[in-house]
Structures are given as structure tokens and as C-alpha cells.
Amino acid sequence: MPRLLPGTRALRTFEAAARHLNFTRAADELGLTPAAVSHQVKEIEDQLDLVLFTRTSRTMRLTEAGTVLHEASIDALDLLNRAVSRARKVTRGTALLKVTLDAQFATKWLMRRIDDFRGQRPGIELRFDITYDVRDFERDDVDIGIRFGTGRYPGLCAHRLFDNIIIPVCSPALLASGPPLNEPRDLFRHTLAHIEWSRQGVTWPNWSMWMQAAGVDDFDDSRTLVFGSSTDATQAALDGNAVALADFAMVANDLSQGRLVRPFELGIKVAPEFAYFLVYPEAVKDDARIAAFREWLLEEAGKTHGTEKA
């Protein structure tokens, strides 16, 4: 009789333990206890009559057999994940379109417009995967995505949506009651907020860069508030606690509704290497749902404009 193979749950446990070489870290990843991980690994070893790990009081290593099985388990689980994704897409029909995108783009831009698409295309049901993780179209149950990046994604079609122009914004209350903002140097008397972000030698515009573009060469950035996300920096402005640098496209609605104002028109364009892109696999570019969403989104993106002077 052929020897039975471990099930997928056991393989996932073994793969995590082999990758971490630590049962506690594997347990944390899987939501199990270290004892449960140890038990499942022992069951696999007994089932296959193989020793997969060598253990000492301080270290754990894969045996030669363990290395072979670990490499195979990675491939097997990946293949199964991709098959499950394809199966789900096949069985859920042609009316559903699953879109993956980050929370900021969803809340600050897309959701304010999506009813228009639904009105134009009532036969397409939209569902959203809101995450900052980059989804794999072959492994994950998603059809199309919006990503911030370079647009260079092998095997994917990528359409640039709009330029990202960074502008100063603040609350109307701060502008009315705080120190006057008649010229850029007046900002020295306010709390200034921006984000810190850089990729591949490109830095997201900060207050030092904005001041330089405004002709101010003696700005001290040591007192600025630095946030990890644009959402937090913008919220500081909405709360009246700071003048923040924000992406025009992400605050356009707040500006039009009067929740934020622009004390100065000067904006700085993010380096052209980076932007928001609509992305999807080349193999599905003619899918009617993809084509409809692409046509609508690119038209909406074309209506988004900032004022760029630097």
C-alpha cells in the first residue's frame, strides 16, 4: 500500500516551522500553540517514518530529508493556492468583479465615485478587498487592482491614473484663528505635518522640499510632525492641529466640501516614476467586466487635477 501523505493543514504547519526553524514563531503565524506545532510535526515524522528536524537545547535545523520536503511543500501549497483561486473565479460567475486597493484610495477617492459606476453598470457586482498588501492575481481571489508604484509589473496591464501633486492644507478654523498665512514664511509659526516615504531613491515631497520650491532657504524641519501614513497627516489638518502636506487627489473632496482649505496654491509633483495604477492580468484584458471598470475609472481619473508649480 502507498504511504499516506500529510494533509494540507499539516503541510502548512510543517512549512511554517521549517521556514522559521522555531516552533514558537511558527505557532504565532498560524494561530496555534507551540505544543500543537510540535505535535503536528511529530505526526508527520511518524507518518512518513522520517526525521525532519535535528534539535538541540538552543537550535533547530532541517535534516536533508526535511529540506527536500520543505522545498516540495512550498511548491505544493503554492500550486494548490493558485488552483483554488482559479476555481473560485470560475464558480462565482461573470457578474462579480473583485477589486483590491488600499484603504486611503478607497475612502478618499474611489468610494465617493463608485455609485456612478454602479448606476452605469447595474449588471456588474463589485466587491472590494481593502488592504495595503500587494495581492497575487494567480493566488488571491481578486480580478483587478489599484496599486501605488512604478507600474512595471510583469504579466500585468498597468494604466496610470493621475499625477500625484502634494499641496499644503489646513482646516478653515486654523486659517481663521491662527497666525495669518500671507506668505510661506508665515508657516514657521504653525505646526507642520508631512509623511516620510522613500523608494528606489525617490522621496515623497516634505516640508523642506516645499519650502525650497517656495523660495525659502532657511527652513528648519526639526519641529515638523512626521507621520507614517498620509491618512494620519491629513487627519492632523482636519482636526485643526497642523498644516499638512497632502496628495491633492486624496483631499479633493475635503477641499470641495470646505473641510480643508489651501493656504497656498504651490504644489509639488511626486517623481513621475511613482503613481497610482489600475492593474490586471494581461490574459483578462478583454474580459467585459475588466473593460467596463477600466473605461469608467480612467475617465474619472482624468477629471482629477491639482495645481503643480514645482
Coordinates of C-alpha atoms in Angstrom, one line a residue:
M1 CA 0.0 0.0 0.0
P2 CA 1.3 3.5 -0.8
R3 CA 2.2 5.5 2.3
L4 CA -0.4 8.2 3.1
L5 CA 0.8 11.8 2.6
P6 CA 0.2 14.6 5.2
G7 CA -2.9 16.8 4.7
T8 CA -2.7 20.4 3.7
R9 CA -3.1 21.6 7.3
A10 CA -0.2 19.5 8.4
L11 CA 1.9 20.7 5.4
R12 CA 1.2 24.3 6.3
T13 CA 2.3 23.7 9.8
F14 CA 5.5 22.0 8.7
E15 CA 6.3 24.7 6.1
A16 CA 6.0 27.4 8.7
A17 CA 8.1 25.5 11.2
A18 CA 10.8 24.8 8.6
R19 CA 10.8 28.4 7.4
H20 CA 11.2 29.9 10.9
L21 CA 13.2 27.0 12.4
N22 CA 11.3 27.9 15.5
F23 CA 8.0 26.3 16.7
T24 CA 7.0 29.4 18.7
R25 CA 7.3 31.8 15.7
A26 CA 5.5 29.2 13.5
A27 CA 2.8 29.0 16.1
D28 CA 2.3 32.8 16.3
E29 CA 2.0 32.9 12.5
L30 CA -0.6 30.0 12.4
G31 CA -2.6 30.9 15.5
L32 CA -1.6 27.7 17.2
T33 CA 0.3 26.9 20.4
P34 CA 4.0 25.8 20.1
A35 CA 2.9 22.4 21.6
A36 CA 0.4 22.0 18.8
V37 CA 3.0 22.7 16.1
S38 CA 5.4 20.3 17.7
H39 CA 2.7 17.6 17.8
Q40 CA 1.8 18.0 14.2
V41 CA 5.4 17.9 13.1
K42 CA 5.9 14.7 15.2
E43 CA 2.8 13.2 13.5
I44 CA 4.3 13.9 10.0
E45 CA 7.6 12.4 11.0
D46 CA 5.8 9.3 12.3
Q47 CA 3.5 9.1 9.3
L48 CA 6.4 9.3 6.8
D49 CA 8.9 7.4 9.0
L50 CA 11.4 10.3 8.5
V51 CA 13.3 12.6 10.8
L52 CA 12.7 16.2 9.5
F53 CA 14.4 18.3 12.2
T54 CA 17.5 17.9 14.4
R55 CA 17.1 19.6 17.7
T56 CA 19.4 20.8 20.4
S57 CA 18.7 22.8 23.5
R58 CA 19.2 26.0 21.6
T59 CA 18.9 25.4 17.8
M60 CA 16.8 23.5 15.4
R61 CA 17.8 22.6 11.8
L62 CA 16.3 20.7 8.9
T63 CA 17.7 17.3 8.1
E64 CA 18.4 16.5 4.5
A65 CA 15.0 14.8 4.2
G66 CA 13.4 17.8 5.9
T67 CA 15.0 20.2 3.3
V68 CA 13.6 18.1 0.5
L69 CA 10.1 18.0 2.0
H70 CA 10.2 21.7 2.8
E71 CA 11.0 22.7 -0.8
A72 CA 8.3 20.4 -2.0
S73 CA 5.7 21.7 0.4
I74 CA 6.3 25.3 -0.7
D75 CA 5.7 24.3 -4.3
A76 CA 2.7 22.1 -3.4
L77 CA 1.0 24.7 -1.3
D78 CA 1.6 27.4 -3.9
L79 CA 0.2 25.2 -6.7
L80 CA -2.9 24.4 -4.5
N81 CA -3.5 28.1 -3.7
R82 CA -3.4 29.1 -7.3
A83 CA -5.8 26.3 -8.3
V84 CA -8.2 27.3 -5.5
S85 CA -8.1 30.9 -6.7
R86 CA -8.9 29.8 -10.3
A87 CA -11.6 27.5 -9.1
R88 CA -13.3 30.3 -7.1
K89 CA -13.2 32.7 -10.1
V90 CA -14.7 30.0 -12.3
T91 CA -17.6 29.2 -10.0
R92 CA -18.6 32.7 -8.9
G93 CA -19.8 33.6 -12.4
T94 CA -19.3 36.6 -14.7
A95 CA -21.3 39.2 -12.8
L96 CA -18.9 39.6 -9.9
L97 CA -15.8 41.8 -10.1
K98 CA -13.4 41.8 -7.1
V99 CA -11.2 44.9 -6.8
T100 CA -8.2 45.1 -4.5
L101 CA -6.9 48.5 -3.3
D102 CA -5.6 50.3 -0.3
A103 CA -7.7 52.0 2.4
Q104 CA -6.7 55.6 1.6
F105 CA -7.5 55.3 -2.1
A106 CA -10.8 53.5 -1.3
T107 CA -12.1 56.0 1.3
K108 CA -10.6 59.2 -0.1
W109 CA -11.2 58.7 -3.8
L110 CA -13.0 55.6 -5.1
M111 CA -15.9 55.2 -2.7
R112 CA -17.0 58.8 -3.3
R113 CA -17.5 58.0 -7.0
I114 CA -18.4 54.3 -7.1
D115 CA -22.2 54.8 -7.1
D116 CA -21.8 56.4 -10.6
F117 CA -20.3 53.1 -11.9
R118 CA -23.0 51.0 -10.3
G119 CA -25.6 53.2 -11.9
Q120 CA -24.0 52.8 -15.3
R121 CA -23.3 49.1 -15.0
P122 CA -26.0 47.6 -12.8
G123 CA -25.2 44.1 -14.1
I124 CA -21.7 44.1 -12.5
E125 CA -21.5 43.4 -8.8
L126 CA -18.4 45.0 -7.2
R127 CA -16.7 43.6 -4.1
F128 CA -13.6 45.2 -2.5
D129 CA -10.5 43.8 -0.9
I130 CA -9.2 46.7 1.2
T131 CA -5.6 46.1 2.0
Y132 CA -2.1 47.6 1.7
D133 CA -0.8 44.1 0.8
V134 CA 0.1 43.5 -2.8
R135 CA -2.2 40.7 -4.0
D136 CA -1.1 38.0 -6.4
F137 CA -3.7 37.7 -9.1
E138 CA -2.9 34.0 -9.6
R139 CA -3.1 33.1 -5.9
D140 CA -5.6 35.5 -4.5
D141 CA -9.3 35.7 -5.3
V142 CA -9.2 39.2 -6.9
D143 CA -9.7 40.3 -10.5
I144 CA -8.3 43.8 -10.8
G145 CA -6.4 46.2 -8.5
I146 CA -5.3 49.7 -7.9
R147 CA -1.6 50.0 -6.8
F148 CA 0.7 52.8 -5.9
G149 CA 4.1 52.0 -7.5
T150 CA 6.1 52.2 -10.7
G151 CA 3.7 50.5 -13.0
R152 CA 6.3 47.9 -14.0
Y153 CA 4.5 44.7 -13.2
P154 CA 5.5 41.7 -15.4
G155 CA 2.4 39.9 -16.8
L156 CA 0.1 42.7 -15.9
C157 CA -1.5 45.6 -17.8
A158 CA -1.0 48.9 -15.9
H159 CA -2.7 52.2 -16.6
R160 CA -1.5 55.4 -14.8
L161 CA -4.4 57.1 -13.2
F162 CA -3.2 60.6 -12.4
D163 CA -0.2 62.7 -11.3
N164 CA 0.2 63.0 -7.5
I165 CA 0.6 66.6 -6.6
I166 CA 1.4 67.5 -3.0
I167 CA -0.2 70.6 -1.6
P168 CA -0.4 72.3 1.8
V169 CA -3.8 72.0 3.5
C170 CA -5.3 73.1 6.8
S171 CA -8.7 73.4 8.5
P172 CA -10.7 76.6 7.9
A173 CA -10.8 77.2 11.7
L174 CA -7.0 77.2 11.9
L175 CA -6.7 79.6 9.0
A176 CA -9.3 81.9 10.6
S177 CA -8.0 81.9 14.2
G178 CA -4.3 81.0 13.9
P179 CA -1.4 83.2 12.9
P180 CA -2.0 84.7 9.5
L181 CA -0.8 82.8 6.4
N182 CA 0.0 85.5 3.9
E183 CA 3.4 84.2 2.7
P184 CA 5.3 80.9 3.0
R185 CA 7.4 82.2 5.9
D186 CA 4.3 82.6 8.0
L187 CA 4.2 78.8 8.2
F188 CA 7.1 79.0 10.6
R189 CA 4.6 79.9 13.3
H190 CA 2.4 76.8 12.7
T191 CA 2.8 73.1 13.4
L192 CA 3.7 71.5 10.1
A193 CA 3.0 67.8 9.3
H194 CA 4.1 65.6 6.5
I195 CA 4.9 61.9 5.8
E196 CA 8.3 60.2 5.5
W197 CA 8.4 57.9 2.5
S198 CA 11.1 56.9 0.0
R199 CA 11.5 54.2 -2.6
Q200 CA 14.2 53.5 -5.1
G201 CA 15.9 56.8 -4.5
V202 CA 12.6 58.8 -4.7
T203 CA 11.5 60.8 -1.7
W204 CA 7.8 61.9 -1.1
P205 CA 7.7 65.7 -1.0
N206 CA 8.2 67.0 2.5
W207 CA 8.2 70.5 4.0
S208 CA 11.9 71.1 3.3
M209 CA 11.2 70.4 -0.4
W210 CA 8.1 72.6 -0.4
M211 CA 9.9 75.5 1.3
Q212 CA 12.7 75.2 -1.2
A213 CA 10.3 75.4 -4.1
A214 CA 8.6 78.4 -2.4
G215 CA 12.0 80.2 -2.3
V216 CA 12.5 79.8 1.4
D217 CA 16.1 78.6 2.0
D218 CA 16.4 78.9 5.8
F219 CA 13.7 76.5 6.9
D220 CA 14.3 74.3 10.0
D221 CA 12.5 71.0 9.7
S222 CA 13.4 69.8 13.2
R223 CA 10.0 70.8 14.6
T224 CA 7.8 69.2 11.9
L225 CA 5.5 66.3 12.7
V226 CA 6.4 63.3 10.7
F227 CA 3.7 60.6 10.2
G228 CA 4.0 57.1 8.7
S229 CA 0.8 57.5 6.6
S230 CA -0.9 60.2 4.6
T231 CA -4.2 59.5 6.3
D232 CA -2.7 60.4 9.7
A233 CA -1.1 63.6 8.4
T234 CA -4.3 64.7 6.7
Q235 CA -6.3 63.9 9.9
A236 CA -4.0 66.3 11.8
A237 CA -5.0 69.0 9.4
L238 CA -8.7 68.1 9.6
D239 CA -8.5 68.3 13.4
G240 CA -7.1 71.8 13.2
N241 CA -3.8 70.7 14.8
A242 CA -1.4 71.3 11.8
V243 CA -0.9 72.5 8.3
A244 CA -0.2 69.3 6.4
L245 CA 1.2 68.3 3.0
A246 CA -1.3 66.1 1.3
D247 CA -1.9 64.5 -2.1
F248 CA -4.4 66.7 -3.9
A249 CA -6.3 63.7 -5.3
M250 CA -6.9 62.3 -1.9
V251 CA -8.1 65.5 -0.3
A252 CA -10.0 67.0 -3.3
N253 CA -13.4 66.1 -1.7
D254 CA -12.4 67.6 1.6
L255 CA -11.5 70.8 -0.2
S256 CA -14.7 71.0 -2.2
Q257 CA -16.8 70.3 0.9
G258 CA -14.9 73.0 2.9
R259 CA -13.4 70.7 5.5
L260 CA -9.9 71.7 4.3
V261 CA -8.5 74.8 2.6
R262 CA -5.4 75.5 0.6
P263 CA -3.5 78.4 2.3
F264 CA -1.1 78.5 -0.7
E265 CA -1.5 77.2 -4.3
L266 CA 2.0 75.9 -4.7
G267 CA 2.1 72.2 -5.2
I268 CA 5.0 69.7 -5.7
K269 CA 4.6 66.9 -8.2
V270 CA 5.7 63.5 -7.0
A271 CA 8.5 62.0 -9.1
P272 CA 7.0 60.6 -12.3
E273 CA 8.3 57.1 -11.6
F274 CA 5.5 56.6 -9.0
A275 CA 1.8 56.9 -9.3
Y276 CA -1.5 55.1 -8.7
F277 CA -2.0 52.4 -11.4
L278 CA -5.0 50.3 -12.4
V279 CA -3.6 46.8 -12.9
Y280 CA -4.9 43.4 -14.0
P281 CA -3.5 40.3 -15.8
E282 CA -2.9 40.6 -19.5
A283 CA -4.8 37.4 -20.0
V284 CA -8.1 39.0 -19.0
K285 CA -7.7 42.4 -20.6
D286 CA -10.7 41.7 -22.9
D287 CA -13.0 40.5 -20.1
A288 CA -16.2 42.6 -20.3
R289 CA -16.2 43.4 -16.6
I290 CA -12.5 44.5 -16.7
A291 CA -13.1 46.6 -19.8
A292 CA -16.1 48.3 -18.3
F293 CA -14.4 49.1 -15.0
R294 CA -11.2 50.3 -16.8
E295 CA -13.1 52.6 -19.1
W296 CA -15.1 54.2 -16.3
L297 CA -12.1 54.5 -13.9
L298 CA -9.8 56.1 -16.4
E299 CA -12.5 58.6 -17.3
E300 CA -13.0 59.5 -13.7
A301 CA -9.2 59.7 -13.1
G302 CA -9.0 62.2 -16.0
K303 CA -11.2 64.6 -14.0
T304 CA -8.7 64.7 -11.1
H305 CA -6.3 67.7 -11.4
G306 CA -4.1 69.6 -9.0
T307 CA -2.1 72.7 -9.4
E308 CA 1.6 71.9 -9.9
K309 CA 4.2 74.6 -9.9
A310 CA 7.4 72.8 -8.9

